[in-house]
């Protein structure tokens, strides 16, 4: 492969965690562990002198928090993507981390496949929420008070790619067919579908289609194609 591997910096206050992730990532040809950092100061100092694609960021730090570090990285190094990799499963922490600029949120109780999938999707300018994180968000959405009418009427902030996937789902394309048509992997299609459900706050294909039609998200098919 001629493409450069994804350069990863792991930030965690436990060195053992960094070493464990490093050994796990060594088997991935398209992902390269570059370094580890144990604090916010160490992280920022490293980024000042080195090129990194994605940071795996813990929340706990001896000199701040992963939320604060994420805000600083996004301000000083906007090309660097950030994925929270943490044990914190509180909805307020998840929300603050995403608002700070994280492109992904993965709980440490997940497996390596989900970490590597998150790295690949986020590096390709996508967003990634682990299954456990999605469940937490969905549970909190279910218990949240109804939005005011003007918010409920607003269109969800779907990306152009997510709208493409949504329209192909509406045409009953399979994940494999969507992947072929959009030149992406099936795993990326699955991630887009998960994000669409989260953003539209729907829980089934039928509910999603009703919502999409009501919001005008479904484009008419071009008979000439």
XYZ file of N, CA and C in Angstrom:
675
model
N 0.829 -1.191 0.000
C 0.000 0.000 0.000
C 0.869 1.249 0.000
N 0.534 2.214 -0.811
C 1.321 3.434 -0.913
C 0.867 4.494 0.080
N -0.356 4.379 0.591
C -0.857 5.368 1.527
C -0.110 5.282 2.844
N 0.121 6.460 3.461
C 0.808 6.499 4.744
C -0.122 5.974 5.833
N 0.430 5.278 6.825
C -0.419 4.796 7.924
C -0.941 5.955 8.766
N -2.019 5.715 9.486
C -2.607 6.723 10.365
C -1.687 6.881 11.575
N -1.170 8.090 11.768
C -0.226 8.347 12.870
C -1.007 8.665 14.142
N -0.795 7.842 15.179
C -1.615 7.921 16.388
C -0.784 8.297 17.615
N -1.314 9.246 18.386
C -0.762 9.601 19.692
C -1.775 9.150 20.743
N -1.323 8.394 21.730
C -2.214 7.918 22.791
C -1.947 8.730 24.055
N -2.994 9.363 24.577
C -2.870 10.184 25.781
C -3.634 9.503 26.915
N -2.905 9.097 27.953
C -3.523 8.421 29.094
C -2.617 8.606 30.306
N -3.216 8.803 31.472
C -2.383 9.001 32.660
C -1.827 7.680 33.199
N -2.256 6.566 32.616
C -1.709 5.263 32.987
C -0.810 4.750 31.855
N 0.499 4.674 32.119
C 1.444 4.232 31.102
C 1.163 2.801 30.660
N 0.655 1.983 31.573
C 0.344 0.592 31.242
C -0.720 0.518 30.146
N -1.689 1.439 30.192
C -2.728 1.494 29.173
C -2.121 1.843 27.814
N -1.212 2.792 27.814
C -0.542 3.197 26.572
C 0.234 2.024 25.981
N 0.988 1.330 26.825
C 1.791 0.195 26.350
C 0.903 -0.928 25.812
N -0.222 -1.159 26.478
C -1.144 -2.194 26.019
C -1.736 -1.874 24.657
N -2.175 -0.619 24.477
C -2.734 -0.201 23.186
C -1.666 -0.227 22.100
N -0.461 0.172 22.453
C 0.639 0.155 21.487
C 0.854 -1.252 20.945
N 0.889 -2.241 21.827
C 1.130 -3.621 21.392
C -0.030 -4.137 20.539
N -1.247 -3.706 20.853
C -2.410 -4.143 20.073
C -2.415 -3.519 18.680
N -2.007 -2.256 18.591
C -2.034 -1.558 17.303
C -0.897 -1.978 16.377
N 0.130 -2.595 16.921
C 1.283 -2.985 16.102
C 0.908 -3.977 15.003
N -0.199 -4.673 15.169
C -0.611 -5.638 14.151
C -1.415 -5.034 13.015
N -1.687 -3.728 13.070
C -2.481 -3.047 12.044
C -1.555 -2.357 11.040
N -1.602 -2.796 9.787
C -0.683 -2.257 8.778
C -0.935 -0.787 8.459
N -2.184 -0.344 8.577
C -2.511 1.026 8.190
C -2.576 1.988 9.375
N -2.157 1.521 10.554
C -2.160 2.360 11.752
C -0.789 2.302 12.401
N -0.223 3.461 12.730
C 1.107 3.508 13.332
C 1.073 4.237 14.678
N 1.438 3.525 15.737
C 1.598 4.164 17.045
C 2.854 5.016 16.977
N 2.719 6.310 17.278
C 3.873 7.214 17.221
C 4.445 7.467 18.603
N 3.560 7.744 19.570
C 4.040 8.049 20.916
C 2.885 8.009 21.907
N 3.243 8.068 23.183
C 2.255 8.179 24.244
C 2.557 9.401 25.083
N 1.551 9.938 25.735
C 1.717 11.097 26.614
C 0.848 10.897 27.843
N 1.339 11.361 29.002
C 0.631 11.137 30.260
C -0.046 12.386 30.819
N 0.121 13.538 30.141
C -0.460 14.773 30.653
C -0.796 15.709 29.505
N -1.548 16.775 29.813
C -1.906 17.746 28.796
C -0.669 18.510 28.316
N 0.189 18.881 29.261
C 1.400 19.627 28.892
C 2.291 18.801 27.969
N 2.436 17.528 28.287
C 3.255 16.634 27.465
C 2.637 16.457 26.077
N 1.324 16.378 26.025
C 0.610 16.220 24.750
C 0.821 17.420 23.842
N 0.613 18.612 24.383
C 0.750 19.833 23.592
C 2.195 20.050 23.152
N 3.137 19.724 24.017
C 4.556 19.869 23.674
C 4.929 18.917 22.541
N 4.381 17.713 22.572
C 4.681 16.742 21.516
C 4.085 17.188 20.183
N 2.842 17.667 20.201
C 2.183 18.086 18.962
C 2.854 19.301 18.337
N 3.516 20.072 19.152
C 4.211 21.262 18.638
C 5.367 20.877 17.710
N 5.929 19.690 17.914
C 7.110 19.283 17.164
C 6.904 18.061 16.273
N 5.730 17.460 16.330
C 5.497 16.224 15.580
C 4.149 16.254 14.870
N 4.058 15.520 13.762
C 2.818 15.442 12.985
C 2.041 14.200 13.411
N 0.804 14.431 13.839
C -0.082 13.351 14.284
C -1.403 13.482 13.543
N -1.991 12.348 13.186
C -3.292 12.358 12.510
C -4.447 12.284 13.502
N -4.352 11.331 14.443
C -5.445 11.113 15.399
C -4.878 10.934 16.801
N -5.528 11.581 17.765
C -5.175 11.417 19.174
C -6.250 10.574 19.850
N -5.832 9.501 20.536
C -6.735 8.741 21.405
C -6.615 9.369 22.786
N -7.675 10.012 23.249
C -7.614 10.886 24.415
C -8.408 10.355 25.598
N -7.719 10.167 26.728
C -8.413 9.836 27.968
C -8.963 11.127 28.574
N -9.899 11.010 29.512
C -10.467 12.196 30.163
C -9.625 12.628 31.350
N -9.147 11.662 32.131
C -8.391 11.988 33.344
C -6.947 12.357 33.026
N -6.491 13.479 33.629
C -5.105 13.919 33.477
C -4.648 14.579 34.771
N -3.359 14.529 35.058
C -2.879 15.152 36.296
C -2.881 16.685 36.239
N -2.925 17.259 35.043
C -2.834 18.722 34.921
C -4.004 19.318 34.130
N -5.153 18.692 34.204
C -6.309 19.200 33.461
C -7.262 18.067 33.166
N -7.895 18.112 32.013
C -8.795 17.035 31.605
C -8.695 16.839 30.102
N -9.184 15.693 29.642
C -9.198 15.433 28.211
C -10.078 16.413 27.464
N -11.095 16.931 28.143
C -11.983 17.922 27.525
C -11.214 19.205 27.246
N -10.486 19.674 28.256
C -9.677 20.889 28.094
C -8.582 20.678 27.053
N -7.942 19.521 27.090
C -6.886 19.223 26.122
C -7.436 19.191 24.704
N -8.634 18.633 24.549
C -9.275 18.581 23.230
C -9.542 19.980 22.699
N -10.044 20.862 23.547
C -10.298 22.247 23.138
C -9.012 22.923 22.663
N -7.918 22.701 23.385
C -6.640 23.328 23.027
C -6.085 22.758 21.717
N -6.175 21.446 21.562
C -5.676 20.823 20.327
C -6.467 21.309 19.129
N -7.796 21.374 19.257
C -8.631 21.838 18.143
C -8.329 23.295 17.805
N -7.947 24.085 18.804
C -7.628 25.494 18.571
C -6.250 25.665 17.933
N -5.269 24.910 18.424
C -3.892 25.073 17.954
C -3.528 24.187 16.765
N -4.142 22.987 16.691
C -3.811 22.017 15.645
C -5.104 21.470 15.039
N -5.834 22.293 14.284
C -7.167 21.908 13.783
C -7.187 20.693 12.874
N -6.071 20.337 12.285
C -6.046 19.164 11.389
C -5.991 17.854 12.166
N -5.673 17.928 13.446
C -5.572 16.723 14.277
C -6.968 16.299 14.732
N -7.308 15.035 14.501
C -8.593 14.488 14.928
C -8.448 13.882 16.326
N -9.535 13.890 17.083
C -9.484 13.401 18.456
C -10.605 12.401 18.709
N -10.243 11.273 19.322
C -11.215 10.274 19.750
C -11.061 10.101 21.256
N -12.144 10.285 21.989
C -12.104 10.014 23.425
C -12.057 8.504 23.629
N -11.100 8.041 24.410
C -11.016 6.636 24.782
C -10.942 6.607 26.299
N -12.063 6.322 26.941
C -12.180 6.564 28.367
C -13.140 5.589 29.038
N -13.124 5.570 30.365
C -14.077 4.776 31.129
C -15.314 5.588 31.491
N -15.271 6.903 31.270
C -16.384 7.774 31.639
C -17.595 7.519 30.738
N -18.688 7.052 31.344
C -19.898 6.787 30.576
C -21.050 7.705 30.991
N -20.700 8.845 31.558
C -21.710 9.828 31.954
C -22.086 10.686 30.748
N -23.372 10.888 30.520
C -23.839 11.632 29.349
C -23.291 13.052 29.324
N -23.110 13.668 30.496
C -22.600 15.047 30.536
C -21.155 15.110 30.051
N -20.360 14.081 30.386
C -18.965 14.036 29.928
C -18.921 13.788 28.426
N -19.752 12.878 27.955
C -19.813 12.594 26.515
C -20.169 13.863 25.744
N -21.179 14.569 26.226
C -21.625 15.796 25.562
C -20.533 16.862 25.562
N -19.881 17.050 26.695
C -18.825 18.071 26.799
C -17.647 17.735 25.876
N -17.311 16.460 25.805
C -16.180 16.044 24.969
C -16.482 16.286 23.490
N -17.693 15.962 23.073
C -18.065 16.167 21.673
C -18.127 17.660 21.355
N -18.667 18.451 22.287
C -18.721 19.901 22.088
C -17.325 20.513 22.038
N -16.380 19.897 22.756
C -15.006 20.398 22.757
C -14.310 20.166 21.424
N -14.863 19.230 20.620
C -14.287 19.002 19.301
C -13.879 17.581 18.997
N -14.205 16.649 19.889
C -13.870 15.243 19.622
C -14.717 14.713 18.468
N -14.101 13.939 17.596
C -14.811 13.335 16.461
C -15.296 11.935 16.775
N -14.908 11.416 17.937
C -15.332 10.079 18.313
C -15.319 9.899 19.813
N -16.078 8.917 20.274
C -16.131 8.609 21.708
C -16.257 7.097 21.854
N -15.251 6.495 22.485
C -15.199 5.042 22.642
C -14.919 4.725 24.106
N -15.679 3.810 24.674
C -15.463 3.399 26.055
C -14.392 2.322 26.126
N -13.607 2.344 27.182
C -12.486 1.418 27.311
C -12.913 -0.035 27.436
N -14.176 -0.264 27.759
C -14.620 -1.652 27.876
C -14.942 -2.287 26.519
N -14.609 -1.597 25.437
C -14.843 -2.103 24.090
C -13.711 -3.035 23.673
N -13.701 -3.449 22.397
C -12.634 -4.323 21.906
C -11.757 -3.583 20.893
N -10.655 -4.217 20.505
C -9.700 -3.576 19.596
C -10.332 -3.238 18.262
N -11.205 -4.112 17.754
C -11.814 -3.857 16.448
C -12.560 -2.525 16.418
N -13.227 -2.194 17.527
C -13.969 -0.941 17.558
C -13.016 0.251 17.621
N -11.896 0.101 18.308
C -10.900 1.177 18.378
C -10.305 1.434 16.993
N -9.917 0.370 16.297
C -9.319 0.543 14.972
C -10.345 1.068 13.965
N -11.597 0.625 14.095
C -12.648 1.134 13.211
C -12.846 2.628 13.444
N -12.843 3.032 14.711
C -12.989 4.450 15.038
C -11.833 5.265 14.457
N -10.629 4.758 14.575
C -9.455 5.462 14.037
C -9.577 5.658 12.526
N -9.993 4.627 11.820
C -10.090 4.712 10.359
C -11.206 5.664 9.927
N -12.346 5.586 10.583
C -13.475 6.438 10.206
C -13.185 7.902 10.517
N -12.660 8.174 11.693
C -12.367 9.560 12.084
C -11.254 10.138 11.217
N -10.261 9.313 10.900
C -9.178 9.788 10.030
C -9.708 10.153 8.640
N -10.805 9.503 8.235
C -11.425 9.797 6.929
C -12.490 10.887 7.044
N -12.353 11.713 8.086
C -13.254 12.858 8.322
C -14.663 12.454 8.743
N -14.798 11.226 9.255
C -16.103 10.802 9.750
C -16.217 10.997 11.251
N -17.351 10.590 11.797
C -17.612 10.637 13.233
C -17.849 9.215 13.719
N -17.465 8.947 14.970
C -17.648 7.586 15.467
C -18.053 7.591 16.936
N -19.140 6.907 17.226
C -19.578 6.670 18.602
C -19.656 5.163 18.798
N -18.989 4.662 19.830
C -19.033 3.225 20.077
C -20.456 2.796 20.413
N -20.722 1.506 20.284
C -22.054 0.975 20.551
C -22.515 1.348 21.958
N -21.632 1.183 22.950
C -21.986 1.515 24.331
C -22.326 2.995 24.480
N -21.566 3.845 23.790
C -21.827 5.283 23.855
C -23.173 5.605 23.225
N -23.456 4.978 22.093
C -24.751 5.197 21.432
C -25.903 4.804 22.358
N -25.750 3.683 23.058
C -26.802 3.229 23.965
C -27.043 4.234 25.087
N -25.962 4.806 25.605
C -26.085 5.811 26.669
C -26.831 7.034 26.151
N -26.471 7.478 24.954
C -27.123 8.645 24.369
C -28.596 8.358 24.112
N -28.897 7.183 23.565
C -30.280 6.832 23.273
C -31.116 6.751 24.549
N -30.546 6.187 25.606
C -31.261 6.093 26.878
C -31.585 7.477 27.426
N -30.635 8.398 27.291
C -30.858 9.754 27.794
C -31.818 10.540 26.917
N -31.794 10.257 25.607
C -32.760 10.915 24.726
C -34.172 10.468 25.073
N -34.292 9.184 25.423
C -35.607 8.658 25.747
C -36.190 9.258 27.006
N -35.317 9.675 27.942
C -35.806 10.246 29.191
C -35.803 11.760 29.192
N -35.307 12.367 28.103
C -35.227 13.828 28.038
C -36.594 14.430 27.774
N -36.857 15.654 28.285
C -38.133 16.312 28.014
C -38.263 16.651 26.546
N -39.482 16.760 26.066
C -39.709 17.088 24.662
C -39.132 18.448 24.334
N -38.612 18.582 23.115
C -38.040 19.846 22.669
C -39.151 20.832 22.337
N -38.848 22.118 22.418
C -39.807 23.100 21.940
C -40.091 22.860 20.465
N -41.262 23.282 20.016
C -41.695 23.022 18.642
C -40.699 23.486 17.607
N -40.093 24.671 17.828
C -39.194 25.195 16.794
C -37.953 24.332 16.659
N -37.530 23.639 17.747
C -36.388 22.738 17.655
C -36.811 21.421 17.034
N -37.991 20.947 17.381
C -38.464 19.671 16.847
C -38.650 19.739 15.339
N -38.964 20.937 14.817
C -39.196 21.084 13.385
C -37.903 21.215 12.589
N -36.775 21.426 13.287
C -35.518 21.654 12.580
C -35.013 20.370 11.944
N -34.341 20.520 10.793
C -33.738 19.349 10.146
C -32.506 18.937 10.929
N -32.245 17.630 11.051
C -31.044 17.186 11.752
C -29.797 17.552 10.964
N -28.679 17.684 11.656
C -27.435 18.099 11.006
C -26.708 16.903 10.403
N -27.326 16.283 9.400
C -26.688 15.166 8.713
C -25.651 15.690 7.732
N -24.534 14.960 7.628
C -23.528 15.321 6.640
C -24.032 14.932 5.249
N -23.381 15.449 4.214
C -23.791 15.125 2.845
C -23.666 13.621 2.593
N -22.641 12.988 3.168
C -22.467 11.543 3.002
C -23.587 10.787 3.701
N -23.978 11.226 4.892
C -25.061 10.564 5.620
C -26.383 10.682 4.870
N -26.604 11.819 4.210
C -27.823 11.997 3.415
C -27.801 11.044 2.215
N -26.607 10.872 1.614
C -26.484 9.915 0.507
C -26.838 8.504 0.978
N -26.286 8.122 2.136
C -26.555 6.792 2.685
C -28.041 6.650 3.007
N -28.628 7.683 3.605
C -30.048 7.659 3.959
C -30.918 7.427 2.725
N -30.607 8.108 1.651
C -31.402 7.954 0.427
C -31.250 6.570 -0.184
N -30.077 5.975 -0.071
C -29.878 4.621 -0.594
C -30.569 3.593 0.299
N -30.594 3.846 1.598
C -31.346 2.981 2.513
C -32.827 3.029 2.157
N -33.318 4.232 1.837
C -34.721 4.401 1.465
C -35.055 3.631 0.187
N -34.058 3.436 -0.673
C -34.263 2.694 -1.917
C -33.983 1.198 -1.733
N -33.847 0.791 -0.467
C -33.677 -0.616 -0.085
C -32.358 -1.209 -0.567
N -31.322 -0.378 -0.674
C -29.985 -0.881 -0.978
C -29.443 -1.590 0.273
N -28.714 -2.660 0.084
C -28.051 -3.334 1.194
C -26.772 -2.565 1.544
N -26.188 -2.875 2.700
C -24.919 -2.233 3.082
C -23.847 -2.481 2.023
N -23.820 -3.706 1.486
C -22.830 -4.048 0.451
C -23.038 -3.194 -0.804
N -24.284 -3.027 -1.213
C -24.589 -2.227 -2.411
C -24.262 -0.749 -2.192
N -24.552 -0.257 -0.979
C -24.237 1.140 -0.652
C -22.727 1.350 -0.695
N -22.002 0.396 -0.122
C -20.536 0.491 -0.096
C -19.973 0.544 -1.516
N -20.490 -0.301 -2.401
C -20.020 -0.330 -3.788
C -20.349 0.982 -4.504
N -21.548 1.489 -4.285
C -21.985 2.696 -4.989
C -21.211 3.935 -4.537
N -20.896 3.999 -3.227
C -20.230 5.183 -2.683
C -18.716 4.997 -2.541
N -18.219 3.815 -2.927
C -16.775 3.515 -2.866
C -16.222 3.639 -1.445
N -16.956 3.071 -0.480
C -16.521 3.038 0.902
C -16.690 1.616 1.411
N -16.177 1.325 2.612
C -16.287 -0.025 3.159
C -17.659 -0.236 3.792
N -18.034 -1.516 3.940
C -19.312 -1.832 4.586
C -19.316 -1.367 6.041
N -18.169 -1.430 6.698
C -18.083 -0.992 8.096
C -18.331 0.504 8.204
N -17.854 1.259 7.205
C -18.107 2.695 7.197
C -19.589 2.969 6.976
N -20.216 2.169 6.106
C -21.661 2.301 5.881
C -22.408 2.067 7.190
N -22.018 1.017 7.919
C -22.674 0.702 9.190
C -22.523 1.858 10.179
N -21.338 2.477 10.203
C -21.113 3.609 11.110
C -21.992 4.800 10.726
N -22.107 5.054 9.424
C -22.974 6.143 8.958
C -24.423 5.881 9.363
N -24.859 4.640 9.216
C -26.243 4.293 9.567
C -26.493 4.517 11.052
N -25.519 4.111 11.885
C -25.673 4.317 13.326
C -25.785 5.805 13.650
N -24.920 6.610 13.027
C -24.946 8.054 13.274
C -26.256 8.680 12.821
N -26.807 8.182 11.702
C -28.082 8.710 11.195
C -29.194 8.455 12.212
N -29.225 7.253 12.769
C -30.252 6.933 13.775
C -30.112 7.840 14.998
N -28.858 8.069 15.414
C -28.630 8.918 16.594
C -29.071 10.354 16.323
N -28.661 10.888 15.181
C -28.963 12.285 14.867
C -30.451 12.535 14.636
N -31.132 11.555 14.052
C -32.563 11.732 13.781
C -33.437 11.254 14.940
N -32.774 10.639 15.952
C -33.482 10.161 17.148
C -34.571 9.144 16.790
N -34.286 8.305 15.816
C -35.212 7.242 15.434
C -34.597 5.896 15.804
N -35.444 4.860 15.922
C -34.961 3.573 16.419
C -35.219 2.409 15.463
N -35.856 2.678 14.332
C -36.129 1.606 13.372
C -36.117 2.188 11.964
N -35.996 1.305 10.967
C -36.006 1.762 9.576
C -37.325 2.439 9.247
N -38.419 1.865 9.716
C -39.730 2.457 9.447
C -39.825 3.854 10.051
N -39.389 3.970 11.305
C -39.406 5.277 11.963
C -38.499 6.272 11.258
N -37.327 5.783 10.808
C -36.385 6.648 10.102
C -36.984 7.153 8.791
N -37.642 6.262 8.034
C -38.217 6.654 6.754
C -39.345 7.670 6.944
N -40.175 7.448 7.955
C -41.250 8.403 8.235
C -40.666 9.771 8.580
N -39.625 9.748 9.392
C -38.973 10.993 9.797
C -38.345 11.693 8.586
N -37.626 10.912 7.763
C -36.931 11.481 6.610
C -37.902 12.113 5.617
N -39.043 11.455 5.410
C -40.051 11.994 4.486
C -40.652 13.278 5.052
N -40.926 13.239 6.371
C -41.516 14.417 7.013
C -40.574 15.622 6.969
N -39.267 15.367 7.069
C -38.285 16.452 7.071
C -37.769 16.791 5.673
N -38.242 16.086 4.664
C -37.811 16.377 3.302
C -36.385 15.948 3.012
N -35.930 14.872 3.669
C -34.553 14.406 3.489
C -34.409 13.405 2.345
N -35.528 12.857 1.893
C -35.501 11.881 0.803
C -35.629 12.615 -0.526
N -34.621 12.391 -1.375
C -34.634 13.022 -2.694
C -35.345 12.115 -3.704
N -36.078 12.682 -4.661
C -36.765 11.854 -5.662
C -35.762 11.129 -6.550
N -36.094 9.916 -6.940
C -35.195 9.148 -7.822
C -35.177 9.777 -9.207
N -34.004 9.718 -9.817
C -33.844 10.224 -11.173
C -34.160 9.088 -12.138
N -35.269 9.204 -12.848
C -35.700 8.112 -13.730
C -34.704 7.841 -14.841
N -33.865 8.823 -15.126
C -32.917 8.637 -16.228
C -31.719 7.842 -15.847
N -31.576 7.576 -14.542
C -30.383 6.842 -14.073
C -30.657 5.360 -14.026
